[in-house]
mmCIF file of C-alpha atoms and ligand atoms in Angstrom:
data_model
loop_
_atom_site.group_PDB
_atom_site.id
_atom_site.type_symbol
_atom_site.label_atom_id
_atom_site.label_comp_id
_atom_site.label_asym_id
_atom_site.label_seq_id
_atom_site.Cartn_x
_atom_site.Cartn_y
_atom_site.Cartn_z
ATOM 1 C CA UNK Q 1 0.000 0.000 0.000
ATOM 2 C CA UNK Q 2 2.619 2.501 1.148
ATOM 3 C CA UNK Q 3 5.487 2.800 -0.034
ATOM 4 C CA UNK Q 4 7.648 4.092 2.555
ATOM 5 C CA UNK Q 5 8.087 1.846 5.735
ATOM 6 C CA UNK Q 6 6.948 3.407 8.882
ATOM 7 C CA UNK Q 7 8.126 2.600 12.570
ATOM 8 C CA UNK Q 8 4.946 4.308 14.559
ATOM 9 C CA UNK Q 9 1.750 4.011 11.844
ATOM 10 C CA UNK Q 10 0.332 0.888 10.223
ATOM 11 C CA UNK Q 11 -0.507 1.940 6.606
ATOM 12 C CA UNK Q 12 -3.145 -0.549 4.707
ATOM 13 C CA UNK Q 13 -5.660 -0.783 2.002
ATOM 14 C CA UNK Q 14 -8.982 -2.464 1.501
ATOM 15 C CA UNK Q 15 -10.482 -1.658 -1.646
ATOM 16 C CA UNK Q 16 -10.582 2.114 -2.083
ATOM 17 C CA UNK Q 17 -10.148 2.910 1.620
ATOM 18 C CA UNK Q 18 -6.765 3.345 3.275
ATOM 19 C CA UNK Q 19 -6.814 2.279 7.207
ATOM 20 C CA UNK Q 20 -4.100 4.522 9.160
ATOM 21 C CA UNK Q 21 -3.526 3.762 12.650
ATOM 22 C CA UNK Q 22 -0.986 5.250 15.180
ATOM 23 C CA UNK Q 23 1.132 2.464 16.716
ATOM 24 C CA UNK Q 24 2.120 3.182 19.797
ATOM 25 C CA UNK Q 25 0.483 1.335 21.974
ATOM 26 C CA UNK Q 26 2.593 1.054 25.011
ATOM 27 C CA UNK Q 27 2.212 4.769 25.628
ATOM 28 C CA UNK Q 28 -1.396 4.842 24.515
ATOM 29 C CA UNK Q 29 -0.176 6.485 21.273
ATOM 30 C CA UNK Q 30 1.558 9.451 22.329
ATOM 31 C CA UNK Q 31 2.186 11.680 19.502
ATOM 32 C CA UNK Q 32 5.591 12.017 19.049
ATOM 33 C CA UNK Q 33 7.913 14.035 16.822
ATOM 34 C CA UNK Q 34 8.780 10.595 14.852
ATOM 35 C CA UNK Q 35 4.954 9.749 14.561
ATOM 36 C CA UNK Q 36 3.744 12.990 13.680
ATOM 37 C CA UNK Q 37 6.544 13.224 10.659
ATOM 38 C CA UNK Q 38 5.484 10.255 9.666
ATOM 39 C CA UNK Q 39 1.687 10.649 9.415
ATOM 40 C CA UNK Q 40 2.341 13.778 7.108
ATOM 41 C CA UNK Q 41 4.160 11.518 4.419
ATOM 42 C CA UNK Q 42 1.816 8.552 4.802
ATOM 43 C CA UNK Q 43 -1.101 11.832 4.345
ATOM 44 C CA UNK Q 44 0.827 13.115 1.311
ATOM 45 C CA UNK Q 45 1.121 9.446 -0.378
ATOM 46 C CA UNK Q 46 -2.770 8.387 0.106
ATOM 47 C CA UNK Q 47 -3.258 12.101 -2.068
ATOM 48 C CA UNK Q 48 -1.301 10.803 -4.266
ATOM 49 C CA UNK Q 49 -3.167 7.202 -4.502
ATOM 50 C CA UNK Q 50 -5.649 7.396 -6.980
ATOM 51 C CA UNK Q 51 -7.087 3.826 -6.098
ATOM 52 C CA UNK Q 52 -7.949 5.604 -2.582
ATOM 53 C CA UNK Q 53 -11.057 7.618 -1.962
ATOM 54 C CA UNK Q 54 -10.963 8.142 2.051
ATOM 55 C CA UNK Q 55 -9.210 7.368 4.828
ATOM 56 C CA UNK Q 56 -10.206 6.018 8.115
ATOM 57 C CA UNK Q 57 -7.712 7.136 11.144
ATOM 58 C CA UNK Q 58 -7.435 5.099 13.970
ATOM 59 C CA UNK Q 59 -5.222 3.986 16.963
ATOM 60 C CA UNK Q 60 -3.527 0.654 18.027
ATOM 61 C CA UNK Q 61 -4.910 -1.345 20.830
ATOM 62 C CA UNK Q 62 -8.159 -0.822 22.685
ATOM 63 C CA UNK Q 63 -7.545 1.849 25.245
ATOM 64 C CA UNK Q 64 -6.522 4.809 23.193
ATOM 65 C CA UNK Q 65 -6.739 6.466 19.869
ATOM 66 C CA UNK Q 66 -4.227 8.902 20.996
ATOM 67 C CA UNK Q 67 -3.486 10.526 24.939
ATOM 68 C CA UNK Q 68 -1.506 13.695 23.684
ATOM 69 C CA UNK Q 69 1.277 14.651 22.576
ATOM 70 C CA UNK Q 70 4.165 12.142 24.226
ATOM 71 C CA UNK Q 71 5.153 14.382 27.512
ATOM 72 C CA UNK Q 72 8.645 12.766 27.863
ATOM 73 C CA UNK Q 73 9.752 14.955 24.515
ATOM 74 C CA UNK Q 74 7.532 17.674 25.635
ATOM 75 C CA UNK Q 75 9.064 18.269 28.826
ATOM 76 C CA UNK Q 76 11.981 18.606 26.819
ATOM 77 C CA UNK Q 77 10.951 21.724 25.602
ATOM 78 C CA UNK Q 78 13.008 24.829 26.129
ATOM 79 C CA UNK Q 79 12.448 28.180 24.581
ATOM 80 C CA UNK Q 80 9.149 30.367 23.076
ATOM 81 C CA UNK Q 81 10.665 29.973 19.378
ATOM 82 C CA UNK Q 82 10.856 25.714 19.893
ATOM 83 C CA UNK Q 83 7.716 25.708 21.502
ATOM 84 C CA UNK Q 84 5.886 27.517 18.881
ATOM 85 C CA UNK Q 85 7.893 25.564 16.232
ATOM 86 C CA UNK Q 86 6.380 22.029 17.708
ATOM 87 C CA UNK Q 87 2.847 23.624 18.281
ATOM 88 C CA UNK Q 88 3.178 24.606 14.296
ATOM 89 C CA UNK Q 89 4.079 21.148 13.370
ATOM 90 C CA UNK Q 90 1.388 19.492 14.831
ATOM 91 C CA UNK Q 91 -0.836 21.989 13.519
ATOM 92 C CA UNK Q 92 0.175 21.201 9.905
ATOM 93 C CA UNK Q 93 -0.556 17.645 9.950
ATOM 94 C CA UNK Q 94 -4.376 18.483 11.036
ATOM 95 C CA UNK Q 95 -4.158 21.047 7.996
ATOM 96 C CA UNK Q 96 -2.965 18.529 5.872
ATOM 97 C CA UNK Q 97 -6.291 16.568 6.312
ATOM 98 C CA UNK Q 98 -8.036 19.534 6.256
ATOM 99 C CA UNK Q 99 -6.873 19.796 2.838
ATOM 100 C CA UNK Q 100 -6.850 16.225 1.312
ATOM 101 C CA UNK Q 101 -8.662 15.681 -1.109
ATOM 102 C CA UNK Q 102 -9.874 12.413 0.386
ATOM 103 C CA UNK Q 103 -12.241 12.378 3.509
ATOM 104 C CA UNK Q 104 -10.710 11.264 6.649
ATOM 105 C CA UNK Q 105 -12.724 9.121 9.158
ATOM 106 C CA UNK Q 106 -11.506 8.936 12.361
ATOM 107 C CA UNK Q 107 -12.078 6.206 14.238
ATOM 108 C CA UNK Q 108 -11.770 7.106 18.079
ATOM 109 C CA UNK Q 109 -10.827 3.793 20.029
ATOM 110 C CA UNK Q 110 -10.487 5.232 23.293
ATOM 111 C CA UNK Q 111 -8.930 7.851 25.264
ATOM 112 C CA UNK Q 112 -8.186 11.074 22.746
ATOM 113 C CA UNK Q 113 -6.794 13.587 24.943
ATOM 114 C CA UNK Q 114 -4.786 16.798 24.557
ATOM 115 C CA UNK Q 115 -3.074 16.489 20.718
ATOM 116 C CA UNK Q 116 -4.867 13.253 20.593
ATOM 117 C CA UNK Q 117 -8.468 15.216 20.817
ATOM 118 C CA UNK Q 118 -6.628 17.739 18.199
ATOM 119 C CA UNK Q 119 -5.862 15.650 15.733
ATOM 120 C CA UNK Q 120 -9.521 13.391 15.648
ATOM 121 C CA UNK Q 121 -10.747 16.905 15.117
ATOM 122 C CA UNK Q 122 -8.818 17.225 12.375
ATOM 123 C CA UNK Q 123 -10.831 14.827 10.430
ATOM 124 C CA UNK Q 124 -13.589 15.354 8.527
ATOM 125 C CA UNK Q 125 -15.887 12.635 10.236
ATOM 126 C CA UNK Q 126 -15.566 11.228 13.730
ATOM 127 C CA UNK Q 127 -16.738 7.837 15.295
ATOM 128 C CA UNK Q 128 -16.657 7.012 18.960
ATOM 129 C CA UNK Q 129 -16.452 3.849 20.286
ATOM 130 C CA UNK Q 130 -18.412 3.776 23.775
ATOM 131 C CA UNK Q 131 -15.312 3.842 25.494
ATOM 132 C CA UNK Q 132 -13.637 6.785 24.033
ATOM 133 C CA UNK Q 133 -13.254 9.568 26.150
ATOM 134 C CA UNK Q 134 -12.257 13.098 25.019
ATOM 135 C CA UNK Q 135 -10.290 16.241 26.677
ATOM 136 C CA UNK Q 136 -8.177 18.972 26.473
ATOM 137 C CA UNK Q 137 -5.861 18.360 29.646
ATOM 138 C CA UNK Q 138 -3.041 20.719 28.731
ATOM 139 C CA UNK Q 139 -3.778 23.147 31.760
ATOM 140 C CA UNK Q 140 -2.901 19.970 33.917
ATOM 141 C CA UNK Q 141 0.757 20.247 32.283
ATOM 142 C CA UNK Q 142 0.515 24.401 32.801
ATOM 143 C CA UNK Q 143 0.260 24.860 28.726
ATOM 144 C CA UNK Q 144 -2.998 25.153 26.608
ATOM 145 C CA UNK Q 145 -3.810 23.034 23.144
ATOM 146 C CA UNK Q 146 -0.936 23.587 20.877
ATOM 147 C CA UNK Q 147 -2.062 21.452 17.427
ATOM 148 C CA UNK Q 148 -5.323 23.583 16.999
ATOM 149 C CA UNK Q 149 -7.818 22.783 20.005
ATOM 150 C CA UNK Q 150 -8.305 25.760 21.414
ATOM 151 C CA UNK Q 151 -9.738 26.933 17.675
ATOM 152 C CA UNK Q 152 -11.163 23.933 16.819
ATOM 153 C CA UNK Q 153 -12.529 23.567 19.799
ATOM 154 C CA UNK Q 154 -14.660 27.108 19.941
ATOM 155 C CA UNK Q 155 -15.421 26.114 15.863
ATOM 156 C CA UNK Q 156 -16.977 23.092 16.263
ATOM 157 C CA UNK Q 157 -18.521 23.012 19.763
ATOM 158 C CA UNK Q 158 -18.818 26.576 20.508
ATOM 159 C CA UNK Q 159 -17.945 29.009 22.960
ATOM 160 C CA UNK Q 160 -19.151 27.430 26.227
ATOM 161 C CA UNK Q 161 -17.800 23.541 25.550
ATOM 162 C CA UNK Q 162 -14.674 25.116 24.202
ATOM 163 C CA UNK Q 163 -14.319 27.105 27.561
ATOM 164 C CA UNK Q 164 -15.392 23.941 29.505
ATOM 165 C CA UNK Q 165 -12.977 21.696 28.389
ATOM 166 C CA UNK Q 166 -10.132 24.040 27.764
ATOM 167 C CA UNK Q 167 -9.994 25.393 31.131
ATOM 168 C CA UNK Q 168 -11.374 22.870 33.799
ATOM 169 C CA UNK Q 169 -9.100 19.570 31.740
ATOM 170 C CA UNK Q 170 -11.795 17.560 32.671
ATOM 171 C CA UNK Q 171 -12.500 14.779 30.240
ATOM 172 C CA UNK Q 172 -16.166 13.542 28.641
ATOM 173 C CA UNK Q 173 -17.630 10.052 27.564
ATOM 174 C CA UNK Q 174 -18.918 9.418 24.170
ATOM 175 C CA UNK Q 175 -22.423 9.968 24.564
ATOM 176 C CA UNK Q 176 -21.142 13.625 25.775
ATOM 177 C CA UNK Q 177 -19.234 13.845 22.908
ATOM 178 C CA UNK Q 178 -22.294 12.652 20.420
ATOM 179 C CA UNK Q 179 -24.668 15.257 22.363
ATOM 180 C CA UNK Q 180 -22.195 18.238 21.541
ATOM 181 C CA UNK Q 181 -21.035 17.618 17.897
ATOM 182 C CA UNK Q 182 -17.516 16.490 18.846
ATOM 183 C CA UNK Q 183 -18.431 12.709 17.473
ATOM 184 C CA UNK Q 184 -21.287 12.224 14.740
ATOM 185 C CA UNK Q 185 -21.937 8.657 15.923
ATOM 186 C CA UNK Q 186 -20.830 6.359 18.876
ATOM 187 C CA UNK Q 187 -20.606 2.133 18.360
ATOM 188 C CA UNK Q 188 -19.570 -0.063 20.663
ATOM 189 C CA UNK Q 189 -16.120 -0.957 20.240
ATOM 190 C CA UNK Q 190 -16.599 -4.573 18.368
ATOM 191 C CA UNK Q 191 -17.875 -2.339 15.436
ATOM 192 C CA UNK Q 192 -15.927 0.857 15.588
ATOM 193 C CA UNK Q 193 -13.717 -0.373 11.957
ATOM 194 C CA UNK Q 194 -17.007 -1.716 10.507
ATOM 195 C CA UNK Q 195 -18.581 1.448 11.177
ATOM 196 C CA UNK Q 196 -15.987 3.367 9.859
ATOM 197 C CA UNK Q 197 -15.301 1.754 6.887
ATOM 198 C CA UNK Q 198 -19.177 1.528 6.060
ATOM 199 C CA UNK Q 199 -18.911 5.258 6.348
ATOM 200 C CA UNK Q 200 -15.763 5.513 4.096
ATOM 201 C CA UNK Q 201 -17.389 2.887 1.452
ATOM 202 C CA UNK Q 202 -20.314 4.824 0.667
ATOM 203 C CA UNK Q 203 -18.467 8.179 0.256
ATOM 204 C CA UNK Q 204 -16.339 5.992 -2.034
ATOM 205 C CA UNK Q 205 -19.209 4.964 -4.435
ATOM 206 C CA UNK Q 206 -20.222 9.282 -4.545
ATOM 207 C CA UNK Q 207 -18.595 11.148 -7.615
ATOM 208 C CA UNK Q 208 -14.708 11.984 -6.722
ATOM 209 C CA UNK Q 209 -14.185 15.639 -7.804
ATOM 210 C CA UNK Q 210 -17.406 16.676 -5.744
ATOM 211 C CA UNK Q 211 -16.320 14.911 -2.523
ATOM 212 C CA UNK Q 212 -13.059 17.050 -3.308
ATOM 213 C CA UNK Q 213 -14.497 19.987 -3.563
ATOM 214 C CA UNK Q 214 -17.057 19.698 -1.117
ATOM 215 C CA UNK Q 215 -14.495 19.226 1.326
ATOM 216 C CA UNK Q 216 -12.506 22.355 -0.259
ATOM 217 C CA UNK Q 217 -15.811 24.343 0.226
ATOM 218 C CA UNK Q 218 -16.563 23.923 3.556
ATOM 219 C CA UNK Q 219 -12.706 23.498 5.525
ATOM 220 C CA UNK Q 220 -11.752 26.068 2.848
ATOM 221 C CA UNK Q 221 -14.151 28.274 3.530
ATOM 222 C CA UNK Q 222 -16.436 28.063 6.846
ATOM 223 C CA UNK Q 223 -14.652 30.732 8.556
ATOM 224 C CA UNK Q 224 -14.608 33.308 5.867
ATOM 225 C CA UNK Q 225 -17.433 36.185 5.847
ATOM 226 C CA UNK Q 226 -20.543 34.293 4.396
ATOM 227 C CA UNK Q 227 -20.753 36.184 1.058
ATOM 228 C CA UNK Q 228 -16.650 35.708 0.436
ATOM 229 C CA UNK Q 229 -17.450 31.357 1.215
ATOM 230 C CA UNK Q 230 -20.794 31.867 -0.541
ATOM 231 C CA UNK Q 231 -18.522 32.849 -3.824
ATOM 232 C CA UNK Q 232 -16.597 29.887 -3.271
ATOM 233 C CA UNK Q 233 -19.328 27.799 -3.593
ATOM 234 C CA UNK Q 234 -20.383 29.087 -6.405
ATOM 235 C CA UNK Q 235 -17.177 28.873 -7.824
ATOM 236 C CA UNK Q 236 -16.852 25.194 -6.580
ATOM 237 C CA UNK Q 237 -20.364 24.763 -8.384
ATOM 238 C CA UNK Q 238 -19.432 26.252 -11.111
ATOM 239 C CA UNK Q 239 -16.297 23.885 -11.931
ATOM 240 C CA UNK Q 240 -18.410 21.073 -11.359
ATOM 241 C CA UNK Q 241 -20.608 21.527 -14.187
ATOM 242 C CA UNK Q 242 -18.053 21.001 -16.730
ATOM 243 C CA UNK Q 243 -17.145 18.027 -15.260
ATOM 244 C CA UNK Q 244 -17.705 14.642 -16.773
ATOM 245 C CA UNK Q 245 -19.017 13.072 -14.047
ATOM 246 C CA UNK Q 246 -21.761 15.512 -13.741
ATOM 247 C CA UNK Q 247 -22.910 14.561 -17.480
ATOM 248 C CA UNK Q 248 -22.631 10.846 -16.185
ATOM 249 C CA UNK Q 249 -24.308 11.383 -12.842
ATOM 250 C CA UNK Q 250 -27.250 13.109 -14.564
ATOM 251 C CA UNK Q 251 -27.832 10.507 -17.046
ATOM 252 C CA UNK Q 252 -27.360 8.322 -14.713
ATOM 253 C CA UNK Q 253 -30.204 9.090 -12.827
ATOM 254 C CA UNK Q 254 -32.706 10.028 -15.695
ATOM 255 C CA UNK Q 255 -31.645 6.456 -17.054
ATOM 256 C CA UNK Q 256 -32.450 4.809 -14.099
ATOM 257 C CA UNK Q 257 -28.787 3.149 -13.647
ATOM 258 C CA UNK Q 258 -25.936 3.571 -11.332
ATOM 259 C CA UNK Q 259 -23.259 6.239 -12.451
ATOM 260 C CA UNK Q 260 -19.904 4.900 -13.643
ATOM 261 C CA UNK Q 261 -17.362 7.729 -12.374
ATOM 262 C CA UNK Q 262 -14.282 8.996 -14.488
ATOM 263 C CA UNK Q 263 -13.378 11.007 -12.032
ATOM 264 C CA UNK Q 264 -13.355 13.646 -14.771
HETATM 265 N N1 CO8 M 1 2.860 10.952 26.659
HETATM 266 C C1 CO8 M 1 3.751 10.006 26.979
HETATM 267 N N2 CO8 M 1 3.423 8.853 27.579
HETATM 268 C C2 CO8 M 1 2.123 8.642 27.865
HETATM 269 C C3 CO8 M 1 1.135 9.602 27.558
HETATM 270 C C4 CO8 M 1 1.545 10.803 26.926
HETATM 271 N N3 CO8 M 1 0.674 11.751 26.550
HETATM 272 N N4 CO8 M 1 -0.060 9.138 27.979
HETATM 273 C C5 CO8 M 1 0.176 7.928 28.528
HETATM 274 N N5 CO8 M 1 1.482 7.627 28.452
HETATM 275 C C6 CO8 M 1 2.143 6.403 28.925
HETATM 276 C C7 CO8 M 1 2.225 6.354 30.438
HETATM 277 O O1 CO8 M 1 3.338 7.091 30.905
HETATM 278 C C8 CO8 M 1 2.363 4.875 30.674
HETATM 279 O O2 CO8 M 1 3.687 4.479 30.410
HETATM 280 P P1 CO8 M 1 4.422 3.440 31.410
HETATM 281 O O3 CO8 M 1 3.653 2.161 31.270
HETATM 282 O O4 CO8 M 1 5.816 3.368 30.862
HETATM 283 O O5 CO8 M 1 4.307 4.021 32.780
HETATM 284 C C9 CO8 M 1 1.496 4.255 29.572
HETATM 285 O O6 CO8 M 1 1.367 5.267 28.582
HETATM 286 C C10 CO8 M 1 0.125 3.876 30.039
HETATM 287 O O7 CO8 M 1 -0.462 5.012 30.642
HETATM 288 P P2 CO8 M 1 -1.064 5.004 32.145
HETATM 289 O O8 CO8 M 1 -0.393 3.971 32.981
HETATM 290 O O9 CO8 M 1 -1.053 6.405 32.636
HETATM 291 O O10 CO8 M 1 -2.560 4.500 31.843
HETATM 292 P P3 CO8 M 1 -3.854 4.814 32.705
HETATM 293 O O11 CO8 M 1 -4.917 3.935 32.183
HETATM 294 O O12 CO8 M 1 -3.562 4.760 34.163
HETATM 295 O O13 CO8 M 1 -4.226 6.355 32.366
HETATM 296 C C11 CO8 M 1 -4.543 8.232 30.901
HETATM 297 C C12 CO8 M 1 -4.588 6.698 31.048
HETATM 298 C C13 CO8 M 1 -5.636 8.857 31.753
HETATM 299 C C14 CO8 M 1 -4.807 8.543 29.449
HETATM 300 C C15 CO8 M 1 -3.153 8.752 31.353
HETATM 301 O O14 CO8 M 1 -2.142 7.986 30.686
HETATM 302 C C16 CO8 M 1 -2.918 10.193 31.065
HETATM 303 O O15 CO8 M 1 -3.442 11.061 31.761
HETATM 304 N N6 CO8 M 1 -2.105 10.489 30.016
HETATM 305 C C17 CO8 M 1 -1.729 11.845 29.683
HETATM 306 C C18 CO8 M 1 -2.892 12.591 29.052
HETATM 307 C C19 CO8 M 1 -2.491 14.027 28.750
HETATM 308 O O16 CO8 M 1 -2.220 14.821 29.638
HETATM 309 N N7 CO8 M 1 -2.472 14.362 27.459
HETATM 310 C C20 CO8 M 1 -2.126 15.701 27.018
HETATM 311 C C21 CO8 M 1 -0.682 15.807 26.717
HETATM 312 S S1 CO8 M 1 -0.230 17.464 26.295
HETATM 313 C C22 CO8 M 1 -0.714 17.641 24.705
HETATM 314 O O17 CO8 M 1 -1.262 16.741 24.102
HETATM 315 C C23 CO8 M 1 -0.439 18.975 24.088
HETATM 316 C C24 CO8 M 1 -0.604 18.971 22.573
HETATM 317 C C25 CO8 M 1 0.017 20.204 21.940
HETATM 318 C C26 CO8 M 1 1.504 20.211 22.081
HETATM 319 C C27 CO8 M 1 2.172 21.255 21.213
HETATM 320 C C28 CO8 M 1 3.702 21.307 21.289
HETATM 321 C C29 CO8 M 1 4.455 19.945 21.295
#
């Protein structure tokens, strides 16, 4: 599937969806340095795939999709200019599936704390299993979210949950997580994958250059003044039209037959 050999990710395909999980499960996943590098090139290569149409994210074992970033090499740490240099690292590899062209489905296993809460909400679409639990600790440690949570956070939860979690630490179950928009569905944990890769499955049978630019529209565009991301719809649209998979999924329908994408 991959072509490059990783030490802390398992990389593998079934059919058109590529299954990404951290692997390090003897400290729960902790994100570090080495993991994080290597989850941007295994990101950049599934772009590249053209037999892959989403990506499910997960993490090893059964007690954590990821608790943080790894505190032994954050307590390491020295300096304002090296701290903000990590914090923009991890921040780029949540951009970077902001920006794929390929949905990301994260499958949340278990404990996603701190960058491990930051990086699920990177994704597009996230699943809970019933034992995940999800926080923003970092006030424990005396920092705050460094790969995004304190924005993404207020974005997709608003104000109030943002605050709550931010500044008491204090984790939430699944079903909390379902009830505030954090998670769109919760499983148990015998069918988190099957979930997950049901999820990914149908997205992969939906015309290719729309789920790209769907996704460009709305993590492109969400936070821009509404008639600036209303133009970039229309733009989007607009593109769309002289596609060839529009033609197809338009006959398609009127035919009564399922539509063969070119992806053109
Ligand atoms: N980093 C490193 N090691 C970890 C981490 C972590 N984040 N989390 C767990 N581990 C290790 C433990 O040290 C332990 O190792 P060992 O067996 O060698 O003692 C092993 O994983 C198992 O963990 P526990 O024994 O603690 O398991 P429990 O079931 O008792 O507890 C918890 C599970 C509640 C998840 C607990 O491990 C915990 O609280 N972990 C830390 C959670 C946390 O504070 N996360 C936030 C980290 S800070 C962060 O993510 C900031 C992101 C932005 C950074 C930007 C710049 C770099």
């Amino acid at each position: 599937m991959s072509t490059t050999a990783f030490e802390h990710l398992l990389v593998e395909s079934e059919g058109t969806t590529a299954i990404v999980t951290l692997n390090r499960p003897k400290v729960l996943n902790a994100l570090n340095a080495a993991l994080l590098s290597e989850l941007s090139v295994a990101l950049l290569e599934l772009e590249r795939n053209a037999s892959i149409r989403a990506i499910v994210l997960t993490g090893s074992g059964e007690k954590a999709f990821a608790a943080g970033a790894d505190i032994g090499e954050l307590s390491a740490l020295r300096g304002a200019r090296e701290g903000s240099a990590k914090a923009r690292t991890g921040q780029g590899v949540t951009r970077l599936m902001e920006r794929c062209s390929k949905p990301v489905i994260v499958a949340v296993n278990g404990y996603a704390l701190g960058g491990g809460c930051e990086l699920a909400m990177g994704g597009d679409i996230r699943i809970a299993s019933e034992n995940a639990r999800f926080g923003q600790p970092e006030v424990n440690l005396g920092i705050i979210p460094g790969y995004g949570g304190s924005q993404r956070t207020m974005r997709l939860l608003g104000a109030g949950m943002a605050m709550y979690l931010c500044l008491t630490g204090e984790t939430i179950d699944a079903h909390q997580a379902l009830q505030c928009g954090l998670v769109q569905k919760v499983v148990p944990a015998a069918e988190l994958m099957t979930e997950a890769k049901r999820i990914a499955g149908v997205i992969a049978t939906r015309a290719p250059l729309a789920i790209a630019a769907a996704k460009r529209a709305m993590n492109g565009a969400a936070h821009l003044a509404l008639d600036d991301a209303l133009e970039i719809e229309a733009l989007e649209f607009g593109a769309l039209i002289e596609s060839d998979d529009f033609r197809e999924g338009t006959a398609a329908f009127l035919e009564k037959r399922k539509p063969a994408w070119s992806g053109h």
